[in-house]
Each structure stands twice: as structure tokens, then as C-alpha cells.
mmCIF file of C-alpha atoms and ligand atoms in Angstrom:
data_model
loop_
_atom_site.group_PDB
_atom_site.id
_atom_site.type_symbol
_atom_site.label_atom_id
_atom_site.label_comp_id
_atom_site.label_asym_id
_atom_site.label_seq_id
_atom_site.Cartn_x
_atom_site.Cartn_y
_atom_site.Cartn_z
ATOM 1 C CA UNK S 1 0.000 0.000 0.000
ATOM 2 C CA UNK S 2 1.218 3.601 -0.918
ATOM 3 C CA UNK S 3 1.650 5.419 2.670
ATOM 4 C CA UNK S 4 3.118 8.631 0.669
ATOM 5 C CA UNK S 5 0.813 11.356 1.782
ATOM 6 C CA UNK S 6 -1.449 13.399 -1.189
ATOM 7 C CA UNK S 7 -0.702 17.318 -1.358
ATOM 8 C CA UNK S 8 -3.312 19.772 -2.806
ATOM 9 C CA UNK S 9 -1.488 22.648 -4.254
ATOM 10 C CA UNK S 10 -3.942 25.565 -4.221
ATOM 11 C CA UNK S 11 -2.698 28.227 -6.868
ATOM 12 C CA UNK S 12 -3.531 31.310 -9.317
ATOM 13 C CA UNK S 13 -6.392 33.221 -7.702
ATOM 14 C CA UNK S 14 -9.438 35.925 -8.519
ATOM 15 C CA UNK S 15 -6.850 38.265 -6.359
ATOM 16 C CA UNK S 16 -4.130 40.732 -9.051
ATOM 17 C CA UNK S 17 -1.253 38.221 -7.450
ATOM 18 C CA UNK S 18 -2.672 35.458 -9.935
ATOM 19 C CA UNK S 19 0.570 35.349 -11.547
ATOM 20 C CA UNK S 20 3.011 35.604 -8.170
ATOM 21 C CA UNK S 21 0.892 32.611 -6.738
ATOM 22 C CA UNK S 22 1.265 31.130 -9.714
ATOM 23 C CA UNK S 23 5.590 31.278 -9.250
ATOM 24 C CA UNK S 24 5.243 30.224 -5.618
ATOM 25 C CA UNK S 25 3.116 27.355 -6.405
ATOM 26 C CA UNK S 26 5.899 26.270 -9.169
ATOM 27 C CA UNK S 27 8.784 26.004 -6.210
ATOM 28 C CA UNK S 28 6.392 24.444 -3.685
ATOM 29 C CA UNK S 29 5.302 21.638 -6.319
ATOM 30 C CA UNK S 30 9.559 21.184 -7.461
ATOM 31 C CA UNK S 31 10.267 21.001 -3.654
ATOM 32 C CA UNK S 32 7.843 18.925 -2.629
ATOM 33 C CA UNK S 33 10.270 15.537 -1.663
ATOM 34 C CA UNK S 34 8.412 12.548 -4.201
ATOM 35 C CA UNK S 35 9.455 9.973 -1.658
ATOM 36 C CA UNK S 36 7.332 11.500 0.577
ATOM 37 C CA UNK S 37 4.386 13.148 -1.057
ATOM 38 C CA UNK S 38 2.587 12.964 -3.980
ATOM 39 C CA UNK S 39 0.845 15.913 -5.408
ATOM 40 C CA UNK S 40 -2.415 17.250 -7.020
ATOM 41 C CA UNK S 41 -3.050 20.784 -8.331
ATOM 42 C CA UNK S 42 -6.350 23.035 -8.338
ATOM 43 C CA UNK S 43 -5.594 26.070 -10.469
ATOM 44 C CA UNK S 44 -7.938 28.997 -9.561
ATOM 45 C CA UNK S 45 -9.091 30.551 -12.531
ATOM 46 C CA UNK S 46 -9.512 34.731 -12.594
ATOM 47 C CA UNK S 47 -13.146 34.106 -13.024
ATOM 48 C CA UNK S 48 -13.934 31.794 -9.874
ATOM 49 C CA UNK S 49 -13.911 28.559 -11.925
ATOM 50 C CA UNK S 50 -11.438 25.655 -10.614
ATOM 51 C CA UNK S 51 -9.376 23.088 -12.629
ATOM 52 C CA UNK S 52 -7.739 20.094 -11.624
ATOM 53 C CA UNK S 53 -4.034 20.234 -13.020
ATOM 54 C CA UNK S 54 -0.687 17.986 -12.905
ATOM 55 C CA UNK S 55 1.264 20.704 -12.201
ATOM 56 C CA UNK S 56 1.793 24.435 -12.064
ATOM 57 C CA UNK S 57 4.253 24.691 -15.021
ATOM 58 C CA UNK S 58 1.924 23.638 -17.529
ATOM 59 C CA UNK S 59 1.289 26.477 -20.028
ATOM 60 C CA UNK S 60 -1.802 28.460 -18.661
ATOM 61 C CA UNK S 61 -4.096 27.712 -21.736
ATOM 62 C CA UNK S 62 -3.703 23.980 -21.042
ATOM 63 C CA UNK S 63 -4.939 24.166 -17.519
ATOM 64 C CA UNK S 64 -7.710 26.325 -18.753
ATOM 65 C CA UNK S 65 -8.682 23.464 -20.556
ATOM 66 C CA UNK S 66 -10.962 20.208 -19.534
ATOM 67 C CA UNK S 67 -13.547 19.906 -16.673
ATOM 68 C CA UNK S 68 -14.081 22.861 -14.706
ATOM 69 C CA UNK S 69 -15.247 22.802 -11.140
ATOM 70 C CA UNK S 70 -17.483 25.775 -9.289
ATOM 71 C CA UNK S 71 -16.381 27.881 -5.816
ATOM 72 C CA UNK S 72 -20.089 26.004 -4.651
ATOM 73 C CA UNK S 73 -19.239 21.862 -4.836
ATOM 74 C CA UNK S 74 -22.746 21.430 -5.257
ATOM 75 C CA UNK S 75 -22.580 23.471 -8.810
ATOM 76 C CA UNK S 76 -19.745 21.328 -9.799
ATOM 77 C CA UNK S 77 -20.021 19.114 -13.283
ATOM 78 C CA UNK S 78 -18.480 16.314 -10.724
ATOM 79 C CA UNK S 79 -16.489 15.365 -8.091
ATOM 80 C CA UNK S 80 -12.939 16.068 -7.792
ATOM 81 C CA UNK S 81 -12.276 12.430 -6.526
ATOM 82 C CA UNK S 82 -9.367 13.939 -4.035
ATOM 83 C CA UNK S 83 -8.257 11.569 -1.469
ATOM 84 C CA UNK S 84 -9.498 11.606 1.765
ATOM 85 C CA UNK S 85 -6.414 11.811 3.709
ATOM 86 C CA UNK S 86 -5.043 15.109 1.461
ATOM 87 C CA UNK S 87 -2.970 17.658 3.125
ATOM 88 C CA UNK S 88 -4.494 21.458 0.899
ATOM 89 C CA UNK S 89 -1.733 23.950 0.356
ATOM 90 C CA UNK S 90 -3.494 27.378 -0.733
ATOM 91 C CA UNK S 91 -0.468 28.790 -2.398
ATOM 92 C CA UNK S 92 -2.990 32.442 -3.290
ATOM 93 C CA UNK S 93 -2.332 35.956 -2.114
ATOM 94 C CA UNK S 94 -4.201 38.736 -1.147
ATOM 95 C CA UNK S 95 -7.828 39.022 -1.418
ATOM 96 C CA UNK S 96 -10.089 35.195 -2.052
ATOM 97 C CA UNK S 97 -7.139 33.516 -0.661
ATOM 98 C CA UNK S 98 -5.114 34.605 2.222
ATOM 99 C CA UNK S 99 -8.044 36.596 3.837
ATOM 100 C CA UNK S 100 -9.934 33.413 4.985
ATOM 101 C CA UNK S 101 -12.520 32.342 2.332
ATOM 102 C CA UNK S 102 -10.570 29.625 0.995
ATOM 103 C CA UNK S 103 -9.796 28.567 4.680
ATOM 104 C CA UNK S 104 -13.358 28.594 5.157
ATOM 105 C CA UNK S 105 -14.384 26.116 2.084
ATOM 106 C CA UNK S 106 -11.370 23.955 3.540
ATOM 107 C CA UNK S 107 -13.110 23.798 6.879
ATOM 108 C CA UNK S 108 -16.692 23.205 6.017
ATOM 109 C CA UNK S 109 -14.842 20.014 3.985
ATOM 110 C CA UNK S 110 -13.388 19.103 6.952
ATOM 111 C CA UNK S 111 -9.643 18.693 5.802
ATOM 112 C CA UNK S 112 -6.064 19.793 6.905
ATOM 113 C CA UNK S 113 -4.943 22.800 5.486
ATOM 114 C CA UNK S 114 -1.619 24.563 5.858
ATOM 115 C CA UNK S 115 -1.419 28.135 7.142
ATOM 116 C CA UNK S 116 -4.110 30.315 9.291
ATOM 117 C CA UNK S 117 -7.399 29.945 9.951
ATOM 118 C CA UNK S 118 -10.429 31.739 8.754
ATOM 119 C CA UNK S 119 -10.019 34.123 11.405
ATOM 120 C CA UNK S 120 -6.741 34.426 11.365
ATOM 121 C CA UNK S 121 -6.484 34.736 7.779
ATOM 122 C CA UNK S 122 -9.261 37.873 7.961
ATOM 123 C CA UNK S 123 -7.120 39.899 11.034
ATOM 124 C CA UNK S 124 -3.997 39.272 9.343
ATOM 125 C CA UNK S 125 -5.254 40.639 5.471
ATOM 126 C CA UNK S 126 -7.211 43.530 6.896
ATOM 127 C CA UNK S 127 -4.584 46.111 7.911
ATOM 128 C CA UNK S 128 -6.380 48.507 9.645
ATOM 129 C CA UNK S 129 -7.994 45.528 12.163
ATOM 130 C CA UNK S 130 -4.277 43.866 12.318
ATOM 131 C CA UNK S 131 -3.088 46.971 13.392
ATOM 132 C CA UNK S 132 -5.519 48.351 16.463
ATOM 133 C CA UNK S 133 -4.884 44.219 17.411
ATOM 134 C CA UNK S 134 -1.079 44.854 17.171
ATOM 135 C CA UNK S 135 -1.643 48.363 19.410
ATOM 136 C CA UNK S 136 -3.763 46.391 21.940
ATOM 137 C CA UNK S 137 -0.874 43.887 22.440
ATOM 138 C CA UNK S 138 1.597 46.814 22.723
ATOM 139 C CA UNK S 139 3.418 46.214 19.985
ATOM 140 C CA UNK S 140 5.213 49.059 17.838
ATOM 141 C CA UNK S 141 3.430 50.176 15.081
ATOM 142 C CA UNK S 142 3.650 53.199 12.457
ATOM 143 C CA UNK S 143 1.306 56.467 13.483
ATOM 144 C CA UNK S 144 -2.027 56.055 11.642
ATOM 145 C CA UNK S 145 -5.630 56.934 10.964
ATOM 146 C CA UNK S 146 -8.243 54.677 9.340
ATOM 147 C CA UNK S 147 -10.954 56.245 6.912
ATOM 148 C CA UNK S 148 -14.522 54.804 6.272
ATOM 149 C CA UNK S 149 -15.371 55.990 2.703
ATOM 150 C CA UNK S 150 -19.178 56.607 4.400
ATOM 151 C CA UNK S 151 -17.846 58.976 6.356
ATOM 152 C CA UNK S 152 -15.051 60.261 3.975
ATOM 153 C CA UNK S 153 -17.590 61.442 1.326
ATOM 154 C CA UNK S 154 -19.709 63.753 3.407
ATOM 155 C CA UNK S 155 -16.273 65.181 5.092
ATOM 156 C CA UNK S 156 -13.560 65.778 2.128
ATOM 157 C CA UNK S 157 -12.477 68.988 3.485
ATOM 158 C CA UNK S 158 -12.686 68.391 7.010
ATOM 159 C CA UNK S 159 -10.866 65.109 6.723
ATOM 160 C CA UNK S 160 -8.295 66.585 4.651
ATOM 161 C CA UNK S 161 -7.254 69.418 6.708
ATOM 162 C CA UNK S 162 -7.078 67.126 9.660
ATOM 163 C CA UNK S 163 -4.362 64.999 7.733
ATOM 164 C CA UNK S 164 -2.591 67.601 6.896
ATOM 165 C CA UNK S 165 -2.399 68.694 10.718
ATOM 166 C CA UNK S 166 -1.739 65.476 12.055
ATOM 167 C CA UNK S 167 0.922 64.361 9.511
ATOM 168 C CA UNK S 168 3.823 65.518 8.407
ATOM 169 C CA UNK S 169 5.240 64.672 4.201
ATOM 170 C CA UNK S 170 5.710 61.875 2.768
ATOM 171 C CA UNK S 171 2.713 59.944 4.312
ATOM 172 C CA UNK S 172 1.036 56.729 2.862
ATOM 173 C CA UNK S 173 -2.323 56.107 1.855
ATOM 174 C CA UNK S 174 -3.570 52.468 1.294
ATOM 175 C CA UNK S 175 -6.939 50.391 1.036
ATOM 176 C CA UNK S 176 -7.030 48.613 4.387
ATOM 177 C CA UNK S 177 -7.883 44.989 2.547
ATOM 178 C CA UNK S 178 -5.252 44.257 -0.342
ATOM 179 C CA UNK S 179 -1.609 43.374 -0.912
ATOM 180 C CA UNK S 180 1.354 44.081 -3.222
ATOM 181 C CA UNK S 181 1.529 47.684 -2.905
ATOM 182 C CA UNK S 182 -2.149 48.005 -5.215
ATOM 183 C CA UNK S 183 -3.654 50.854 -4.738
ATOM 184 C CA UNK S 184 -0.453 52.742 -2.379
ATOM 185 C CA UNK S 185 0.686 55.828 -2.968
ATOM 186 C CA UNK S 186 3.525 57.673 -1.287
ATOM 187 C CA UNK S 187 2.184 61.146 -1.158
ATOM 188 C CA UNK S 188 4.620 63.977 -1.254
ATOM 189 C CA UNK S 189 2.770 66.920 -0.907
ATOM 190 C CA UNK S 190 -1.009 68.319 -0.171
ATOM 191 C CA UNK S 191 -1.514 68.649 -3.586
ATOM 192 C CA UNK S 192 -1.706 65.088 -4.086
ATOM 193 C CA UNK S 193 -3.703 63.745 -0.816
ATOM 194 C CA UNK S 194 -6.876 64.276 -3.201
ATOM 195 C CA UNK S 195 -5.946 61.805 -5.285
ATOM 196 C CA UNK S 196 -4.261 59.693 -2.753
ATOM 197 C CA UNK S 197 -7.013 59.157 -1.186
ATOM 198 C CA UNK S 198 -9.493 58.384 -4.371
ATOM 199 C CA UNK S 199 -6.906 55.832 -6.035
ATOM 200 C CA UNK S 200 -7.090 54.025 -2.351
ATOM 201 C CA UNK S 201 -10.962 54.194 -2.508
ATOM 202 C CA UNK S 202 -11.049 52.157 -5.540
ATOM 203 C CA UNK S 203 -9.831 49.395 -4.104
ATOM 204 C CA UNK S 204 -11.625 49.389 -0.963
ATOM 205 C CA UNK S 205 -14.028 51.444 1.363
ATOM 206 C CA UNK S 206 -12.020 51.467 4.026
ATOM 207 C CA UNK S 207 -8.595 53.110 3.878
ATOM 208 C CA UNK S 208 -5.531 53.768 5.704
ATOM 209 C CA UNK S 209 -3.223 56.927 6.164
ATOM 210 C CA UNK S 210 0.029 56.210 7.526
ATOM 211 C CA UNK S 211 2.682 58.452 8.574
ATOM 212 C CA UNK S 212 6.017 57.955 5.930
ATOM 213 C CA UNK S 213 8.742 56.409 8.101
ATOM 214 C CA UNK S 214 12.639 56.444 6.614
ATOM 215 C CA UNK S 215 13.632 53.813 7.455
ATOM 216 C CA UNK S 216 14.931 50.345 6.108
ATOM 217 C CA UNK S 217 12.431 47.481 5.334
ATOM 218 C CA UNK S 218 13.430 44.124 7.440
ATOM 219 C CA UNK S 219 11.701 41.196 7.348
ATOM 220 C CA UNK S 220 11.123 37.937 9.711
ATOM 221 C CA UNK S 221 9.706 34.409 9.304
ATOM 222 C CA UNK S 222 7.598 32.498 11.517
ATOM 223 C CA UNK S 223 6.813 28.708 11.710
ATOM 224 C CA UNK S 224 4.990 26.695 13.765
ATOM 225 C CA UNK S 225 1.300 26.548 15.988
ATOM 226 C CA UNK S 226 1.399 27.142 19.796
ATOM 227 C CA UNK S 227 5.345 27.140 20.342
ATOM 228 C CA UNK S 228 6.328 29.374 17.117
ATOM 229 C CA UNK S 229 10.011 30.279 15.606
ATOM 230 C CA UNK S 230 11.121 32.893 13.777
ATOM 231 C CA UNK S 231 14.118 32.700 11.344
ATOM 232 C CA UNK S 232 16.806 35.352 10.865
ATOM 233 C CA UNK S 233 15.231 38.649 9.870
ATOM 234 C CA UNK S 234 16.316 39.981 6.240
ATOM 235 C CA UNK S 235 16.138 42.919 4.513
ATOM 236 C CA UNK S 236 14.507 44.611 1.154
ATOM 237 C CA UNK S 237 16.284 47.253 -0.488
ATOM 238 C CA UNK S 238 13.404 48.718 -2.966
ATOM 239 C CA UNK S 239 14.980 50.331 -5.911
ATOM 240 C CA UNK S 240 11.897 52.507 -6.265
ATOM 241 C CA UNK S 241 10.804 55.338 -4.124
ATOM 242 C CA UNK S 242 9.018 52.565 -1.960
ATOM 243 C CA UNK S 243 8.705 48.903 -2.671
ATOM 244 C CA UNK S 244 5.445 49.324 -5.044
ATOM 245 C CA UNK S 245 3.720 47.129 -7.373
ATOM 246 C CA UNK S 246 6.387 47.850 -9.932
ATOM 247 C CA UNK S 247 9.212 47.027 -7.443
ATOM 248 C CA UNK S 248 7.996 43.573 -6.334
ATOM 249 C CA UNK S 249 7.230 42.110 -9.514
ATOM 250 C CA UNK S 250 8.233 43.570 -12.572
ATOM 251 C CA UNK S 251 11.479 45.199 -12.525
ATOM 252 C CA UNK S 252 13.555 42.598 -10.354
ATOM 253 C CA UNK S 253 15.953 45.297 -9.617
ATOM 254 C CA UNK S 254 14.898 45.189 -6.078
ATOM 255 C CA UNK S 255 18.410 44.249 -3.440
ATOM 256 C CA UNK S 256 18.102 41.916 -1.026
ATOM 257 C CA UNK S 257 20.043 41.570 1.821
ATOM 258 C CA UNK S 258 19.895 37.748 3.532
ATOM 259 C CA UNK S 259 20.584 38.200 6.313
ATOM 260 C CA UNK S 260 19.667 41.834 7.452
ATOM 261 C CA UNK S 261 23.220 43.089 8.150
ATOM 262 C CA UNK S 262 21.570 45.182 11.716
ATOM 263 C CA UNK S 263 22.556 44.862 15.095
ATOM 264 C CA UNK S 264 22.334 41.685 17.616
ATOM 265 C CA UNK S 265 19.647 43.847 19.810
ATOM 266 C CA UNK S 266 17.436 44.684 17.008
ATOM 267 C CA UNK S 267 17.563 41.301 15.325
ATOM 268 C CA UNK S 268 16.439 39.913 18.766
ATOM 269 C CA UNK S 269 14.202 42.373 18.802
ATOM 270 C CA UNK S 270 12.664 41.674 15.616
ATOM 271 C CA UNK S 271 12.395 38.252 16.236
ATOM 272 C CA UNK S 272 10.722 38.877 19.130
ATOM 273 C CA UNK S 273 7.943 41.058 17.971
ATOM 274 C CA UNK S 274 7.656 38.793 15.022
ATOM 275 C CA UNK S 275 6.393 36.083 17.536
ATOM 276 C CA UNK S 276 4.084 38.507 19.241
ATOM 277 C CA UNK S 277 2.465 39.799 15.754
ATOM 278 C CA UNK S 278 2.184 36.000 14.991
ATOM 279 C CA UNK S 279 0.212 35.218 18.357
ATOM 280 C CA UNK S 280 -1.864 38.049 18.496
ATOM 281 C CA UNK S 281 -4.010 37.162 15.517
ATOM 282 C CA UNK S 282 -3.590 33.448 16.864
ATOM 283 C CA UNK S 283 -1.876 32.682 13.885
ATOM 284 C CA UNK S 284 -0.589 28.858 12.357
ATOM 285 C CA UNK S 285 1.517 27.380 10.453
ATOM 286 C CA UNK S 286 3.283 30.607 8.965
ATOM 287 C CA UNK S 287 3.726 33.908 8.379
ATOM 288 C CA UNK S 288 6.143 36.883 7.258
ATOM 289 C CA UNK S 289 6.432 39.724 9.783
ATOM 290 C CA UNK S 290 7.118 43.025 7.707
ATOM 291 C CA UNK S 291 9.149 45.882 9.770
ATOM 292 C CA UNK S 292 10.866 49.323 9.658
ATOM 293 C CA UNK S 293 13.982 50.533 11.005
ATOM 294 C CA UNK S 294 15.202 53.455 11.496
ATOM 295 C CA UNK S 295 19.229 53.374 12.150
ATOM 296 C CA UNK S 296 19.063 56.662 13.422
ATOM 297 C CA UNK S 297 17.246 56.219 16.731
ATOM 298 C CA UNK S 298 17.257 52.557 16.368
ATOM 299 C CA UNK S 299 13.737 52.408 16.410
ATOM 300 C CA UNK S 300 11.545 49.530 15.028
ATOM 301 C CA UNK S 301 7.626 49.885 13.340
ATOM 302 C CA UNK S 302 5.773 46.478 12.909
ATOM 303 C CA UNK S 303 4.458 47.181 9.365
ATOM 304 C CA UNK S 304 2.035 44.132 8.487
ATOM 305 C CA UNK S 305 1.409 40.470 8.964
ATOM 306 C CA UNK S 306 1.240 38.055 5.591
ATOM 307 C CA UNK S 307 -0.351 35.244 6.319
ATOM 308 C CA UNK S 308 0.611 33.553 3.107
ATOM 309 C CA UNK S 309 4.172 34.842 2.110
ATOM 310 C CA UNK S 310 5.526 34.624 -1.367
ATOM 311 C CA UNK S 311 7.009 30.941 -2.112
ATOM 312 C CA UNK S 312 9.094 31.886 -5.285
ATOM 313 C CA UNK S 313 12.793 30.545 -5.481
ATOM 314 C CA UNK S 314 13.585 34.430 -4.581
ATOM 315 C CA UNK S 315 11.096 34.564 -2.589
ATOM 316 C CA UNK S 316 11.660 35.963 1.461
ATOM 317 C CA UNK S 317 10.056 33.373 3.629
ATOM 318 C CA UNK S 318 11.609 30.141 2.434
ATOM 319 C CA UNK S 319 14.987 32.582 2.032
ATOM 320 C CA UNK S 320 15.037 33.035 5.443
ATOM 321 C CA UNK S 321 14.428 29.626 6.818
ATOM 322 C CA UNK S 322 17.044 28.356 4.181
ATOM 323 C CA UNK S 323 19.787 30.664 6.252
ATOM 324 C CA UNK S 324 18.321 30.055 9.318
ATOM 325 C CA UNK S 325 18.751 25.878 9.345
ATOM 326 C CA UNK S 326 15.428 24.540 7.379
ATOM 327 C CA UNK S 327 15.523 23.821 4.023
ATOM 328 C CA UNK S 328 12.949 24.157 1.527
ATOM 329 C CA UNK S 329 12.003 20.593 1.308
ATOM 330 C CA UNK S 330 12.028 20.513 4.946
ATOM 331 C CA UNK S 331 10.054 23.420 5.613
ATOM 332 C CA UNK S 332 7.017 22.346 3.327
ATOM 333 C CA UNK S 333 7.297 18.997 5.247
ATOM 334 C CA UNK S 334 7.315 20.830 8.779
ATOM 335 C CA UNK S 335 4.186 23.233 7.400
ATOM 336 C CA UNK S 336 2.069 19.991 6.767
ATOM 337 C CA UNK S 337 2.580 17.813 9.823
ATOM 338 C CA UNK S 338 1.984 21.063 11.117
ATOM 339 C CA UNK S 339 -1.216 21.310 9.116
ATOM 340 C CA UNK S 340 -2.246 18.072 10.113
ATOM 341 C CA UNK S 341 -1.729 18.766 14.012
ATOM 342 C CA UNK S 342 -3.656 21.551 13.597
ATOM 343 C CA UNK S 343 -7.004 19.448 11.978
ATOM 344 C CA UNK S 344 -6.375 16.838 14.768
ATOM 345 C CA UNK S 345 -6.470 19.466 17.705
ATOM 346 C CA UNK S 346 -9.713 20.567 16.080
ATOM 347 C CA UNK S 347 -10.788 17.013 15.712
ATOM 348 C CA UNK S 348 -10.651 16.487 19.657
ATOM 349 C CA UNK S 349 -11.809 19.524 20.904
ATOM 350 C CA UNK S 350 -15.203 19.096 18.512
ATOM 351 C CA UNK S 351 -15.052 15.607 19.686
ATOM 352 C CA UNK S 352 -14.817 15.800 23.424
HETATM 353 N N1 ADP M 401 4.291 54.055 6.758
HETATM 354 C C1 ADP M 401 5.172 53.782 5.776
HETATM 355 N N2 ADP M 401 6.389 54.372 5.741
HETATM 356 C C2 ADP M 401 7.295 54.099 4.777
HETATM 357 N N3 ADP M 401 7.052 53.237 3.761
HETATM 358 C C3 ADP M 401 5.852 52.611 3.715
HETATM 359 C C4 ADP M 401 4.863 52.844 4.735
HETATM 360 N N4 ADP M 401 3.795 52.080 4.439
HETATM 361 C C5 ADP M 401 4.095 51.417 3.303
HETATM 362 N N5 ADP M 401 5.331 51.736 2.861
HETATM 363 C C6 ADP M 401 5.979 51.222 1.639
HETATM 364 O O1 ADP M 401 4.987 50.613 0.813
HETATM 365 C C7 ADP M 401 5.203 49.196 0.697
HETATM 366 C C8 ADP M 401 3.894 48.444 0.691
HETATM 367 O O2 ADP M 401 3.179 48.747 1.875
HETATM 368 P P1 ADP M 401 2.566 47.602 2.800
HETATM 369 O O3 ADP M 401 1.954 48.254 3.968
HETATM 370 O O4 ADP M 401 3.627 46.606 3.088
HETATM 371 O O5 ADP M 401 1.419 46.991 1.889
HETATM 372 P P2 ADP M 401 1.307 45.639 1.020
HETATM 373 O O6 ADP M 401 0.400 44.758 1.800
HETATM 374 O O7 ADP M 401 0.688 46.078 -0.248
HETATM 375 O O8 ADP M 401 2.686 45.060 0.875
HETATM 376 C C9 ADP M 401 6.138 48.871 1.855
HETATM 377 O O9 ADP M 401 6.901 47.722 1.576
HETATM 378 C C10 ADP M 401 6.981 50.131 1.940
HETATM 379 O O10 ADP M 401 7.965 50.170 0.915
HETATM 380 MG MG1 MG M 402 4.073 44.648 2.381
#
């Protein structure tokens, strides 16, 4: 009898990282040991609908091709035929992925899943409810001041010239529910708050404006359930005025610097708050812990909380377990025992 346990890759996505989750899910899938594992594939089309593939590098018209499967099982032409004792991998980012919806589907099914739960998922992707968790745990986070678009319309002015008080230039302004810089602008000057502020609207109704820190942009990784580890902390050196859209995916000119060359303290330090940010959405499995630094006063911002970190060959998270002792291979092995802990606690406590 085959003992080798079946993997569900979950990859591509309704979210704009389609095409990153699509590189992750490529180095998950080559690092996945064969001795151990074997592997399935459901590629998430743009539109909602679901195929099941052999692999992630097949050429995207060829998995758009043969049976498709609905977000509803019940509209489905048929059943998947997965096997029971599968181990799901969502491999998505950002929004219909890492912000709990997929993690809910996986739980009404009843299976093992790697990563956070539903809720989780939905405190760690919302920014502006990750952060007043992150200030009620006392942990260090950037000056800020969340706008309802309800109350923005009625208010422009008002709202405005209270920004404008409270902050000094550059500031940020970004939707409180996305990732991968969409919808962030840097804003310089008053004269472009106005539109600050209506490019972040379009992405969501709920906004953020954040005071500009200078600082530099260090990273951590975390693995694990109840007793979590984080890995060395690294750092990004955008080439941009700010690590935007551009930055992260389509120039490649961005510097990284494995590990963060920064002092003993405030690596400890990091690594410490990395746990914290980690706990206090009751976060599993894994996560990358986004900070700033600034040299100067040696101060450090927790930034955000990604609940489903980029998996590419460059990417951070599996960068910065690599230096810190745990292999790729390893780490995708550690994330679904982990996964499968998780289910089992679940199991018992619904049980007893
Ligand atoms: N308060 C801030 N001060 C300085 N830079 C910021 C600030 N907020 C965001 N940035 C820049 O914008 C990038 C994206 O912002 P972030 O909050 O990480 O959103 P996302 O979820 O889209 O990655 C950061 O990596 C950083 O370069
Ligand atoms: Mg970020």
C-alpha cells in the first residue's frame, strides 16, 4: 500500500497576485520531496472557476482546458475524486485567498490545510484591524488613521485638513484589505492627498493613512502553531521610491540583503515582535512579519502580517528559513505535519 501522503497545491487566484501565486506554487510543487508526497493541483481561474491540473508549469491555456469545477461543490459538473487523507496547500495571495474564504471552504470540507485559519487569515489581510490588534498587544506600530469611505464622502475637506495637521510629508495612503503595494501611494505633498485618497478608494471602502517612516524594510519568518520560531530577519532594499507594485514584480531590480546586516539587539528584537504579531491574531503554520527601522534612533515599526508569504525561489520566507537551518524541502514537510496537528487538535476539541 502507498503510505506517501497526497498534497493539494492551491494556486492562481481571482486576487491581481494570480501570476506571483502562480511562481510560488511552481517552487512548492519542485520542492515537494516525491518519496514522501505525492501531489495534485487546483488552479484557480480569474473568473472563480477551478481546474484540476498535474502541475503548475503547464502552459496556462492547457490548464484552462478540460472539466471545470465551481467555488459552490454542489454546482460542480463532478467530483474532484481527491483523497481523503489530502494535506491542501493554498499557495494564493491577497484578497479570495489569504483573507480566509478559501480557509473557510477547507473547513466546512473538513480537511487539513496549511497556514491560518479563517479568522486568522481575515485579522492578518485587513490592515487597519491587524493593526488596532497589534496596538492592543503593545506592539510598535507606524502612526495612523483609518478612513470609512461613508464617512469620507460627506467630510472631504474636514478630513483633509485634519491629515494635513496630524501628519507631516511623505505619508502613505492604502486600502485597508489588499496586498502588493495596489492601490499605495507615497504622497509627497497636499496637492496630491486628493488623489491619494481616491486611487485608495477604488480598491476598498475602508482606507488607511500612515505616517512615511525612513527607514529600512526588514523582514522575519515564523513557523509553527502554539510554540512558534522565527528565522533570521532579512532585509529589502526597494529600488523605487518605496517597494510598489512595480518594485515587487516587474522590474527585479529590487536588493536583497539575507541576512539583514543590523545589530544583535534589534535582530532579537525583531524576532521577538515577530512572535508577538504572529500570536496576536492566533496565527498557524506561517507567516512573514514586515518591519521598519530606522538606524538613526534605532527604532523599530511592525508594518504588516502576511499570512501567506511569497514561495518563489527568490522569494523571502523560504529565504530566510534556508539561512536560518530549514531547508525548503524541509520546511514544506514541517508546514504539513503542522497542518495536520492543527485538523487533529480541532478534531478532539469538537469531539470531546
Ligand atoms: N508608513 C510607511 N512608511 C514608509 N514606507 C511605507 C509605509 N507604508 C508602506 N510603505 C511602503 O509601501 C510598501 C507596501 O506597503 P505595505 O503596507 O507593506 O502593503 P502591502 O500589503 O501592499 O505590501 C512597503 O513595503 C513600503 O515600501
Ligand atoms: Mg508589504
Amino acid at each position: 500500500m502507498d503510505k506517501k501522503r497526497n498534497i493539494v497545491i492551491l494556486f492562481g487566484g481571482r486576487s491581481a497576485e494570480h501570476e506571483v501565486s502562480i511562481k510560488s506554487a511552481e517552487a512548492v510543487f519542485d520542492h515537494l520531496d516525491p518519496n514522501q508526497f505525492t501531489t495534485q493541483c487546483i488552479y484557480f481561474h480569474k473568473n472563480g472557476r477551478w481546474s484540476l491540473v498535474d502541475s503548475p508549469h503547464i502552459r496556462k491555456e492547457q490548464m484552462e482546458k478540460g472539466a471545470f469545477y465551481s467555488f459552490l461543490p454542489w454546482n460542480s459538473e463532478k467530483s474532484m475524486g481527491l483523497p481523503k487523507s489530502s494535506v491542501y496547500f493554498p499557495v494564493l495571495h491577497g484578497p479570495y485567498g489569504e483573507d480566509g474564504t478559501i480557509q473557510g471552504l477547507l473547513e466546512l470540507a473538513d480537511v487539513p490545510y496549511v497556514g491560518a485559519t479563517v479568522m486568522s487569515s481575515a485579522l492578518g489581510m485587513d490592515k487597519a484591524v491587524a493593526k488596532s490588534i497589534f496596538q492592543s498587544k503593545g506592539l510598535p506600530i507606524v502612526k495612523h488613521t483609518v478612513i470609512h469611505e461613508k464617512d469620507f464622502i460627506p467630510n472631504k475637506t474636514k478630513i483633509k485638513g485634519q491629515i494635513k495637521k496630524e501628519y507631516s510629508f511623505p505619508l502613505f495612503v492604502k486600502p485597508s484589505n489588499l496586498g502588493s503595494s495596489i492601490g499605495i501611494t507615497k504622497v509627497q505633498s497636499i496637492d496630491q492627498l486628493s488623489r491619494a485618497l481616491d486611487v485608495a478608494f477604488r480598491y476598498d471602502s475602508k482606507i488607511l493613512v500612515e505616517q512615511g517612516i525612513k527607514g529600512r524594510e526588514i523582514e522575519c519568518s515564523v513557523l509553527g502553531n502554539d510554540h512558534p520560531i522565527s528565522s533570521l530577519p532579512g532585509e529589502v532594499i526597494p529600488f523605487r521610491s518605496f517597494y510598489d507594485y512595480q518594485d515587487k514584480y516587474r522590474e527585479g531590480k529590487t536588493k536583497f540583503g539575507i541576512p539583514a546586516q543590523i545589530p544583535e539587539s534589534v535582530k532579537e528584537k525583531i524576532q521577538e515582535i515577530s512572535i508577538h504579531a504572529f500570536q496576536s491574531i492566533e496565527c498557524s503554520g506561517m507567516a512573514r512579519i514586515d518591519f521598519f527601522y530606522q538606524e538613526h534612533n534605532s527604532k523599530i515599526y511592525l508594518n504588516e502580517i502576511n499570512t501567506i508569504p511569497g514561495f518563489t525561489e527568490i522569494s523571502m520566507y523560504p529565504k530566510l528559513w534556508a539561512i536560518s537551518g530549514i531547508k525548503f524541502p524541509s520546511l514544506i514537510e514541517k508546514l504539513v505535519t503542522l497542518a495536520v496537528e492543527k485538523h487533529a487538535d480541532k478534531k478532539r476539541t469538537q469531539d470531546a
